[in-house]
Each structure stands twice: as C-alpha cells, then as structure tokens.
C-alpha cells in the first residue's frame, strides 16, 4: 500500500493568538470565534531547514526570497562604528520588494483552496506583487490603493494587467474597501497585513536566511522597516524556529506615521491608530485604523527581544536612502532605507555598541518612487 503523506493543509492549521482556538486550513482572515489574529501552526521540518516550496506552489513561484545579504562599510552607519554592518537586499525580489515573499505564499494558498481570483489592498508594493503573481498564475486580481500611491507602483500594477481602484483617504480606507471587494467578488483577500496568515507564515524564511548567512551566529540587531509588522514577525519566527537566541528587533518607522514606535517610546503595550499619516515612506504609511491590535502584536515581539521602536524624520530616511545608493550601490525607495536611518538614530542615542553586528533589511526598490529621489536630490 502506498503511504499517504498527511496533506499539507492538515498540517498548516490556523491558531488564534487571542482565544487559542485551532481551525483547519481555510481562507479566514480573523478568528471566527473572537476576531483575534491568526497564525499558521506547522511543525518544524525534520532534518532540514524550511524551503520556499513549503509555502509556495510551483505554479505560483517566481523565485522570490533567497536574497543577497552582504557586508557594507561600517561607516555607512556612523564614523565611530567599527562593528559589522550588513544589508539584506530585498529589492531583488521579482516585483522589487519583499512583499513578493508574502504574496507568493498567500496566492498559493488561495488557489489551493479554490479561490477564483485575488484582492489586495496596498500602499503600492503588495499591490504590485499581487498583480505580478496573479498575472503569472493566470488568475484575475483586483488591487486597491490610496490616491497618494507613488506612480512607479501604480505603473507596475497597470503593467501586470490588474483591475485597479484608487481610493481617497489613507491606507486604512483602502484596507476596508479591499475587504468589501473580496466579499463581493468571492476572491481571496491577500492583503499583506497580519490578516493573511499564510503570507505572514512564509516570512519566517527571512529570519532563517539571515541566520544561515551568518553561519548560525545571531546578530545583535535586525532593523526592519515596519508598517503593521508581519516582516518583524517573520524575522522573529525564523530565528525562534532554529535558535534559542533571537536578535534585538528594531521596528523602524517614519515620524509621519509611527504608531508602533510611539507606543514603544511611551512604554505602552497597546498600539493606538495614527491619526493622519504623512510621510514619503509610502510603504510604511499605515495608520492601523481599525486594526491597532496588529501593531500591538508587533510591539510585543520588539519588547520580547529587547529591541527598539524608532521613529525617524523623513529627512533622515532620504539621506540614508541617498547614502545606500552612493556608498553601497543599493538603490532603495525611502521605505527601504528606514532601517538604516533608524539604526543611525539608535547609534546617536548611544544604544548600539561600537562592535555590534547589525542587519538592515532594505525592503523596496528605488525605481518604484522616482519622485522621492527627486526630492532627495534637492535636499541632500
Ligand atoms: C510593506 C512594506 C514594509 C512594511 O512591512 P510590514 O510587514 O507590513 O510591516 C516595509 N518595506 C516595504 C518596502 C514595504 O512595502
Ligand atoms: Zn479566537
């Protein structure tokens, strides 16, 4: 008799972080019992590391992830810094941001569960990723973005042939419209906050990759441009899977939209929505209206690792972006450089040792936002 493998769907159950209910794999965005955030539960693979194919189907993958991590000159952080400074270059993903990792997994799961198409509410990068992966998989995509979305991201969404809605108001408004459109269309919602647990689940590969690139040595800090925080969660999970020690995680935000960093500074456990976001870092301009508990989950991971929540002014983000290009050959959008800007701030504040090992995630490509580059060239 042939031995049946337990189906992957049976293994990847959804676990509610609030009421601890467990549900079989399905398309659900919040706990049906209590509305809590869901996390995918899966046993560690026996005798090997995670692979992309644990999360992403062959039909969907475009070779996302496995991005280059490289050492850059330490004085890119500060002239008095003599430790190790690494950048992990997520701009190399197929549509130019780390969102590809999340969307690839979310779309794989959606198609496996029979969804006829996908909806994604986005500040731009997740929408570009969703449009890209839907095009390749041959399924329709509906993308919802705020009016302020940079033209490069809008151009990508159009190029991949998605149906595109530009909605007045900030990202949280688009988020609501995305929920409505998903309900109307019967498509799966692959919006990349914590509400797509299967997408978030695949981000554990980021932590694993960092650990493996450092031959199992745990860095002192990992800095993450942070919106609601699934990427912080992924880094935390990847390290937690394979290492007893987890680096201090830095949630890097812009002063113009800093719900998590502000709660951190004020010593709070609960994150509040941000009233009126205003920042050039479009990828992290999420006020968390109606889902501040997502920010609180991220904040709990920052606290658990002895990390920091940091808000930096846009001027510092633009100069970090400029320096990454000029001194490390790395072309980033503003959001992607927020990690370096935040670590510069922490160094100035005396919170970083001169010999520490730091990893900055650089999350989005500079070609997505030429307007920000024109602003930077005028200012720096
Ligand atoms: C979405 C995004 C982030 C923030 O990631 P979260 O996991 O939503 O916190 C960071 N950088 C870029 C370029 C993004 O598009
Ligand atoms: Zn629950």
Short mmCIF file of N, CA and C in Angstrom, two decimals, residues 199-323:
data_model
loop_
_atom_site.label_atom_id
_atom_site.label_comp_id
_atom_site.label_asym_id
_atom_site.label_seq_id
_atom_site.Cartn_x
_atom_site.Cartn_y
_atom_site.Cartn_z
N UNK A 199 0.46 34.18 4.17
CA UNK A 199 1.52 35.05 3.66
C UNK A 199 2.54 35.35 4.74
N UNK A 200 2.05 35.73 5.90
CA UNK A 200 2.93 36.08 7.02
C UNK A 200 3.82 34.88 7.37
N UNK A 201 3.24 33.70 7.33
CA UNK A 201 3.94 32.46 7.67
C UNK A 201 5.23 32.30 6.86
N UNK A 202 5.17 32.65 5.58
CA UNK A 202 6.34 32.44 4.70
C UNK A 202 7.49 33.39 5.04
N UNK A 203 7.20 34.45 5.79
CA UNK A 203 8.27 35.40 6.11
C UNK A 203 9.25 34.85 7.13
N UNK A 204 8.94 33.68 7.72
CA UNK A 204 9.92 33.08 8.62
C UNK A 204 11.21 32.71 7.87
N UNK A 205 11.07 32.61 6.55
CA UNK A 205 12.27 32.35 5.75
C UNK A 205 13.29 33.50 5.85
N UNK A 206 12.81 34.71 6.09
CA UNK A 206 13.73 35.84 6.19
C UNK A 206 14.66 35.66 7.38
N UNK A 207 14.08 35.32 8.53
CA UNK A 207 14.91 35.08 9.72
C UNK A 207 15.86 33.92 9.50
N UNK A 208 15.34 32.85 8.93
CA UNK A 208 16.19 31.68 8.66
C UNK A 208 17.36 32.03 7.74
N UNK A 209 17.07 32.79 6.69
CA UNK A 209 18.14 33.16 5.75
C UNK A 209 19.23 33.99 6.44
N UNK A 210 18.82 34.91 7.29
CA UNK A 210 19.83 35.74 7.98
C UNK A 210 20.71 34.85 8.85
N UNK A 211 20.08 33.96 9.60
CA UNK A 211 20.82 33.05 10.47
C UNK A 211 21.80 32.20 9.66
N UNK A 212 21.35 31.66 8.54
CA UNK A 212 22.22 30.82 7.73
C UNK A 212 23.33 31.63 7.07
N UNK A 213 23.01 32.84 6.63
CA UNK A 213 24.05 33.68 6.01
C UNK A 213 25.14 34.05 7.01
N UNK A 214 24.80 34.06 8.28
CA UNK A 214 25.79 34.37 9.31
C UNK A 214 26.33 33.09 9.95
N UNK A 215 26.16 31.98 9.24
CA UNK A 215 26.65 30.66 9.70
C UNK A 215 26.19 30.33 11.11
N UNK A 216 24.96 30.71 11.41
CA UNK A 216 24.40 30.35 12.71
C UNK A 216 24.70 31.34 13.82
N UNK A 217 25.49 32.38 13.52
CA UNK A 217 25.73 33.40 14.54
C UNK A 217 24.56 34.38 14.56
N UNK A 218 24.07 34.66 15.74
CA UNK A 218 22.92 35.56 15.86
C UNK A 218 23.42 37.00 15.92
N UNK A 219 22.96 37.87 15.02
CA UNK A 219 23.41 39.26 15.07
C UNK A 219 22.83 39.95 16.31
N UNK A 220 23.42 41.08 16.69
CA UNK A 220 22.90 41.81 17.84
C UNK A 220 21.56 42.47 17.50
N UNK A 221 21.45 42.98 16.25
CA UNK A 221 20.27 43.75 15.87
C UNK A 221 19.80 43.36 14.46
N UNK A 222 18.51 43.32 14.27
CA UNK A 222 17.96 43.30 12.92
C UNK A 222 16.96 44.46 12.83
N UNK A 223 17.19 45.35 11.88
CA UNK A 223 16.33 46.54 11.73
C UNK A 223 15.37 46.33 10.57
N UNK A 224 14.10 46.61 10.81
CA UNK A 224 13.03 46.28 9.87
C UNK A 224 12.13 47.49 9.62
N UNK A 225 12.06 47.99 8.38
CA UNK A 225 11.04 49.00 8.07
C UNK A 225 9.67 48.41 8.41
N UNK A 226 8.88 49.12 9.21
CA UNK A 226 7.70 48.48 9.80
C UNK A 226 6.42 49.26 9.57
N UNK A 227 5.44 48.53 9.05
CA UNK A 227 4.11 49.09 8.85
C UNK A 227 3.21 48.50 9.93
N UNK A 228 2.50 47.40 9.65
CA UNK A 228 1.82 46.72 10.76
C UNK A 228 2.75 45.68 11.39
N UNK A 229 3.70 45.17 10.62
CA UNK A 229 4.76 44.38 11.25
C UNK A 229 4.91 42.91 10.90
N UNK A 230 4.22 42.38 9.87
CA UNK A 230 4.45 40.98 9.52
C UNK A 230 5.92 40.63 9.25
N UNK A 231 6.68 41.57 8.74
CA UNK A 231 8.09 41.27 8.47
C UNK A 231 8.87 41.13 9.77
N UNK A 232 8.55 41.97 10.76
CA UNK A 232 9.15 41.80 12.09
C UNK A 232 8.82 40.40 12.62
N UNK A 233 7.57 40.02 12.46
CA UNK A 233 7.09 38.72 12.91
C UNK A 233 7.86 37.59 12.22
N UNK A 234 8.08 37.76 10.91
CA UNK A 234 8.79 36.73 10.15
C UNK A 234 10.23 36.56 10.62
N UNK A 235 10.91 37.66 10.88
CA UNK A 235 12.28 37.58 11.36
C UNK A 235 12.30 36.90 12.72
N UNK A 236 11.40 37.33 13.57
CA UNK A 236 11.29 36.71 14.91
C UNK A 236 11.03 35.21 14.81
N UNK A 237 10.10 34.84 13.93
CA UNK A 237 9.73 33.43 13.83
C UNK A 237 10.87 32.58 13.27
N UNK A 238 11.54 33.11 12.25
CA UNK A 238 12.64 32.37 11.64
C UNK A 238 13.76 32.09 12.64
N UNK A 239 14.08 33.08 13.46
CA UNK A 239 15.10 32.86 14.49
C UNK A 239 14.57 31.92 15.57
N UNK A 240 13.32 32.13 15.97
CA UNK A 240 12.76 31.28 17.03
C UNK A 240 12.71 29.82 16.62
N UNK A 241 12.51 29.57 15.32
CA UNK A 241 12.46 28.19 14.84
C UNK A 241 13.78 27.46 15.06
N UNK A 242 14.89 28.17 14.89
CA UNK A 242 16.18 27.48 14.78
C UNK A 242 17.21 27.89 15.81
N UNK A 243 16.89 28.85 16.64
CA UNK A 243 17.92 29.37 17.52
C UNK A 243 17.30 29.70 18.87
N UNK A 244 18.04 29.43 19.96
CA UNK A 244 17.48 29.79 21.26
C UNK A 244 17.54 31.29 21.47
N UNK A 245 18.45 31.93 20.74
CA UNK A 245 18.60 33.38 20.88
C UNK A 245 18.00 34.08 19.67
N UNK A 246 17.35 35.18 19.91
CA UNK A 246 16.76 35.98 18.83
C UNK A 246 17.39 37.36 18.91
N UNK A 247 17.76 37.96 17.76
CA UNK A 247 18.36 39.30 17.82
C UNK A 247 17.37 40.34 18.35
N UNK A 248 17.91 41.46 18.81
CA UNK A 248 17.04 42.58 19.16
C UNK A 248 16.42 43.10 17.88
N UNK A 249 15.11 43.17 17.85
CA UNK A 249 14.42 43.60 16.63
C UNK A 249 14.06 45.08 16.75
N UNK A 250 14.38 45.81 15.69
CA UNK A 250 14.09 47.24 15.65
C UNK A 250 12.96 47.49 14.66
N UNK A 251 11.84 47.99 15.17
CA UNK A 251 10.73 48.40 14.30
C UNK A 251 10.99 49.83 13.89
N UNK A 252 11.36 50.03 12.61
CA UNK A 252 11.74 51.34 12.11
C UNK A 252 10.55 51.99 11.41
N UNK A 253 10.17 53.18 11.86
CA UNK A 253 9.04 53.89 11.27
C UNK A 253 9.42 55.33 10.96
N UNK A 254 8.57 55.98 10.18
CA UNK A 254 8.75 57.41 9.91
C UNK A 254 8.01 58.21 10.98
N UNK A 255 8.56 59.36 11.35
CA UNK A 255 7.85 60.23 12.30
C UNK A 255 6.47 60.61 11.81
N UNK A 256 6.28 60.55 10.48
CA UNK A 256 4.98 60.92 9.91
C UNK A 256 3.91 59.85 10.03
N UNK A 257 4.30 58.66 10.46
CA UNK A 257 3.34 57.58 10.71
C UNK A 257 4.02 56.56 11.60
N UNK A 258 3.91 56.77 12.90
CA UNK A 258 4.72 56.00 13.85
C UNK A 258 3.91 55.42 15.00
N UNK A 259 2.85 54.71 14.71
CA UNK A 259 2.03 54.20 15.82
C UNK A 259 2.80 53.24 16.74
N UNK A 260 3.63 52.37 16.16
CA UNK A 260 4.32 51.37 16.99
C UNK A 260 5.48 52.01 17.75
N UNK A 261 6.26 52.84 17.05
CA UNK A 261 7.40 53.49 17.70
C UNK A 261 6.93 54.41 18.82
N UNK A 262 5.80 55.05 18.63
CA UNK A 262 5.29 55.97 19.66
C UNK A 262 4.84 55.19 20.89
N UNK A 263 4.13 54.09 20.69
CA UNK A 263 3.73 53.26 21.84
C UNK A 263 4.96 52.74 22.56
N UNK A 264 6.00 52.37 21.80
CA UNK A 264 7.24 51.90 22.42
C UNK A 264 7.84 52.99 23.31
N UNK A 265 7.95 54.19 22.75
CA UNK A 265 8.58 55.30 23.47
C UNK A 265 7.81 55.63 24.74
N UNK A 266 6.50 55.49 24.66
CA UNK A 266 5.67 55.83 25.81
C UNK A 266 5.53 54.66 26.79
N UNK A 267 6.19 53.56 26.50
CA UNK A 267 6.17 52.42 27.43
C UNK A 267 4.84 51.68 27.47
N UNK A 268 4.07 51.79 26.40
CA UNK A 268 2.75 51.15 26.37
C UNK A 268 2.83 49.74 25.77
N UNK A 269 1.85 48.92 26.10
CA UNK A 269 1.76 47.59 25.48
C UNK A 269 0.83 47.62 24.27
N UNK A 270 -0.12 48.57 24.30
CA UNK A 270 -1.13 48.62 23.24
C UNK A 270 -0.85 49.78 22.31
N UNK A 271 -0.90 49.48 21.02
CA UNK A 271 -0.68 50.49 19.98
C UNK A 271 -2.02 51.15 19.65
N UNK A 272 -2.00 52.46 19.44
CA UNK A 272 -3.20 53.19 19.01
C UNK A 272 -3.06 53.59 17.55
N UNK A 273 -4.20 53.70 16.85
CA UNK A 273 -4.13 54.16 15.46
C UNK A 273 -3.50 55.54 15.36
N UNK A 274 -2.85 55.79 14.22
CA UNK A 274 -2.19 57.07 13.97
C UNK A 274 -3.19 57.97 13.25
N UNK A 275 -3.39 59.20 13.73
CA UNK A 275 -4.48 60.00 13.18
C UNK A 275 -4.34 60.37 11.69
N UNK A 276 -3.23 60.96 11.29
CA UNK A 276 -3.15 61.45 9.91
C UNK A 276 -1.74 61.20 9.37
N UNK A 277 -1.53 60.06 8.69
CA UNK A 277 -0.19 59.73 8.21
C UNK A 277 0.29 60.71 7.16
N UNK A 278 1.56 61.09 7.27
CA UNK A 278 2.13 61.97 6.26
C UNK A 278 3.63 61.69 6.18
N UNK A 279 4.03 60.91 5.18
CA UNK A 279 5.43 60.56 5.04
C UNK A 279 5.75 60.17 3.60
N UNK A 280 7.00 60.41 3.21
CA UNK A 280 7.47 59.95 1.89
C UNK A 280 7.70 58.45 1.87
N UNK A 281 7.77 57.85 3.04
CA UNK A 281 7.98 56.40 3.11
C UNK A 281 6.63 55.72 2.92
N UNK A 282 6.19 55.64 1.67
CA UNK A 282 4.81 55.21 1.39
C UNK A 282 4.56 53.77 1.81
N UNK A 283 5.59 52.92 1.77
CA UNK A 283 5.40 51.50 2.08
C UNK A 283 5.08 51.24 3.54
N UNK A 284 5.34 52.23 4.40
CA UNK A 284 5.05 52.05 5.83
C UNK A 284 4.11 53.15 6.32
N UNK A 285 3.27 53.64 5.43
CA UNK A 285 2.31 54.68 5.81
C UNK A 285 0.97 54.04 6.11
N UNK A 286 0.93 53.28 7.19
CA UNK A 286 -0.29 52.57 7.58
C UNK A 286 -0.69 53.01 8.98
N UNK A 287 -1.82 53.75 9.08
CA UNK A 287 -2.22 54.27 10.40
C UNK A 287 -2.83 53.22 11.32
N UNK A 288 -3.05 52.01 10.84
CA UNK A 288 -3.61 50.91 11.64
C UNK A 288 -5.01 51.22 12.16
N UNK A 289 -5.72 52.11 11.49
CA UNK A 289 -7.10 52.39 11.90
C UNK A 289 -7.89 51.08 11.78
N UNK A 290 -8.64 50.74 12.79
CA UNK A 290 -9.48 49.54 12.89
C UNK A 290 -8.72 48.24 13.12
N UNK A 291 -7.40 48.24 13.09
CA UNK A 291 -6.70 47.01 13.46
C UNK A 291 -5.41 47.31 14.24
N UNK A 292 -5.50 48.20 15.26
CA UNK A 292 -4.29 48.51 16.04
C UNK A 292 -3.73 47.29 16.77
N UNK A 293 -4.56 46.25 16.96
CA UNK A 293 -4.04 45.04 17.63
C UNK A 293 -2.91 44.40 16.82
N UNK A 294 -2.88 44.67 15.50
CA UNK A 294 -1.76 44.15 14.71
C UNK A 294 -0.46 44.84 15.13
N UNK A 295 -0.55 46.15 15.36
CA UNK A 295 0.64 46.88 15.84
C UNK A 295 1.05 46.40 17.22
N UNK A 296 0.08 46.08 18.06
CA UNK A 296 0.40 45.62 19.42
C UNK A 296 1.11 44.27 19.39
N UNK A 297 0.72 43.40 18.45
CA UNK A 297 1.41 42.12 18.30
C UNK A 297 2.88 42.36 17.92
N UNK A 298 3.09 43.25 16.97
CA UNK A 298 4.46 43.56 16.55
C UNK A 298 5.26 44.16 17.72
N UNK A 299 4.63 45.08 18.44
CA UNK A 299 5.29 45.71 19.58
C UNK A 299 5.68 44.66 20.62
N UNK A 300 4.84 43.65 20.82
CA UNK A 300 5.16 42.61 21.81
C UNK A 300 6.43 41.85 21.41
N UNK A 301 6.65 41.70 20.11
CA UNK A 301 7.86 41.00 19.66
C UNK A 301 9.10 41.88 19.84
N UNK A 302 8.92 43.18 19.60
CA UNK A 302 10.02 44.12 19.84
C UNK A 302 10.41 44.06 21.32
N UNK A 303 9.43 44.11 22.21
CA UNK A 303 9.69 44.03 23.65
C UNK A 303 10.33 42.70 24.02
N UNK A 304 9.80 41.61 23.47
CA UNK A 304 10.27 40.27 23.84
C UNK A 304 11.74 40.06 23.49
N UNK A 305 12.22 40.78 22.49
CA UNK A 305 13.61 40.58 22.06
C UNK A 305 14.55 41.65 22.61
N UNK A 306 14.03 42.53 23.46
CA UNK A 306 14.86 43.63 23.96
C UNK A 306 15.18 44.63 22.87
N UNK A 307 14.30 44.72 21.89
CA UNK A 307 14.54 45.61 20.75
C UNK A 307 14.08 47.03 20.99
N UNK A 308 13.85 47.74 19.91
CA UNK A 308 13.50 49.16 19.98
C UNK A 308 12.45 49.48 18.92
N UNK A 309 11.58 50.42 19.25
CA UNK A 309 10.73 51.04 18.24
C UNK A 309 11.26 52.44 18.00
N UNK A 310 11.53 52.77 16.77
CA UNK A 310 12.20 54.05 16.46
C UNK A 310 11.44 54.78 15.38
N UNK A 311 11.19 56.08 15.61
CA UNK A 311 10.61 56.92 14.56
C UNK A 311 11.67 57.91 14.10
N UNK A 312 11.89 58.00 12.80
CA UNK A 312 12.89 58.94 12.26
C UNK A 312 12.20 59.92 11.30
N UNK A 313 12.72 61.16 11.25
CA UNK A 313 12.15 62.12 10.31
C UNK A 313 12.44 61.72 8.86
N UNK A 314 11.58 62.14 7.94
CA UNK A 314 11.77 61.80 6.53
C UNK A 314 13.13 62.28 6.01
N UNK A 315 13.61 63.41 6.51
CA UNK A 315 14.91 63.90 6.03
C UNK A 315 16.01 62.88 6.32
N UNK A 316 15.94 62.22 7.46
CA UNK A 316 16.95 61.19 7.79
C UNK A 316 16.77 59.96 6.92
N UNK A 317 15.52 59.65 6.59
CA UNK A 317 15.26 58.50 5.72
C UNK A 317 15.84 58.77 4.33
N UNK A 318 15.62 59.99 3.83
CA UNK A 318 16.14 60.32 2.50
C UNK A 318 17.65 60.32 2.49
N UNK A 319 18.30 60.79 3.55
CA UNK A 319 19.76 60.78 3.50
C UNK A 319 20.30 59.36 3.64
N UNK A 320 19.63 58.51 4.38
CA UNK A 320 20.05 57.09 4.43
C UNK A 320 19.87 56.45 3.05
N UNK A 321 18.76 56.77 2.39
CA UNK A 321 18.48 56.23 1.05
C UNK A 321 19.57 56.66 0.06
N UNK A 322 19.92 57.94 0.14
CA UNK A 322 20.95 58.51 -0.71
C UNK A 322 22.29 57.82 -0.46
N UNK A 323 22.65 57.66 0.81
CA UNK A 323 23.94 57.05 1.15
C UNK A 323 24.00 55.57 0.76
#
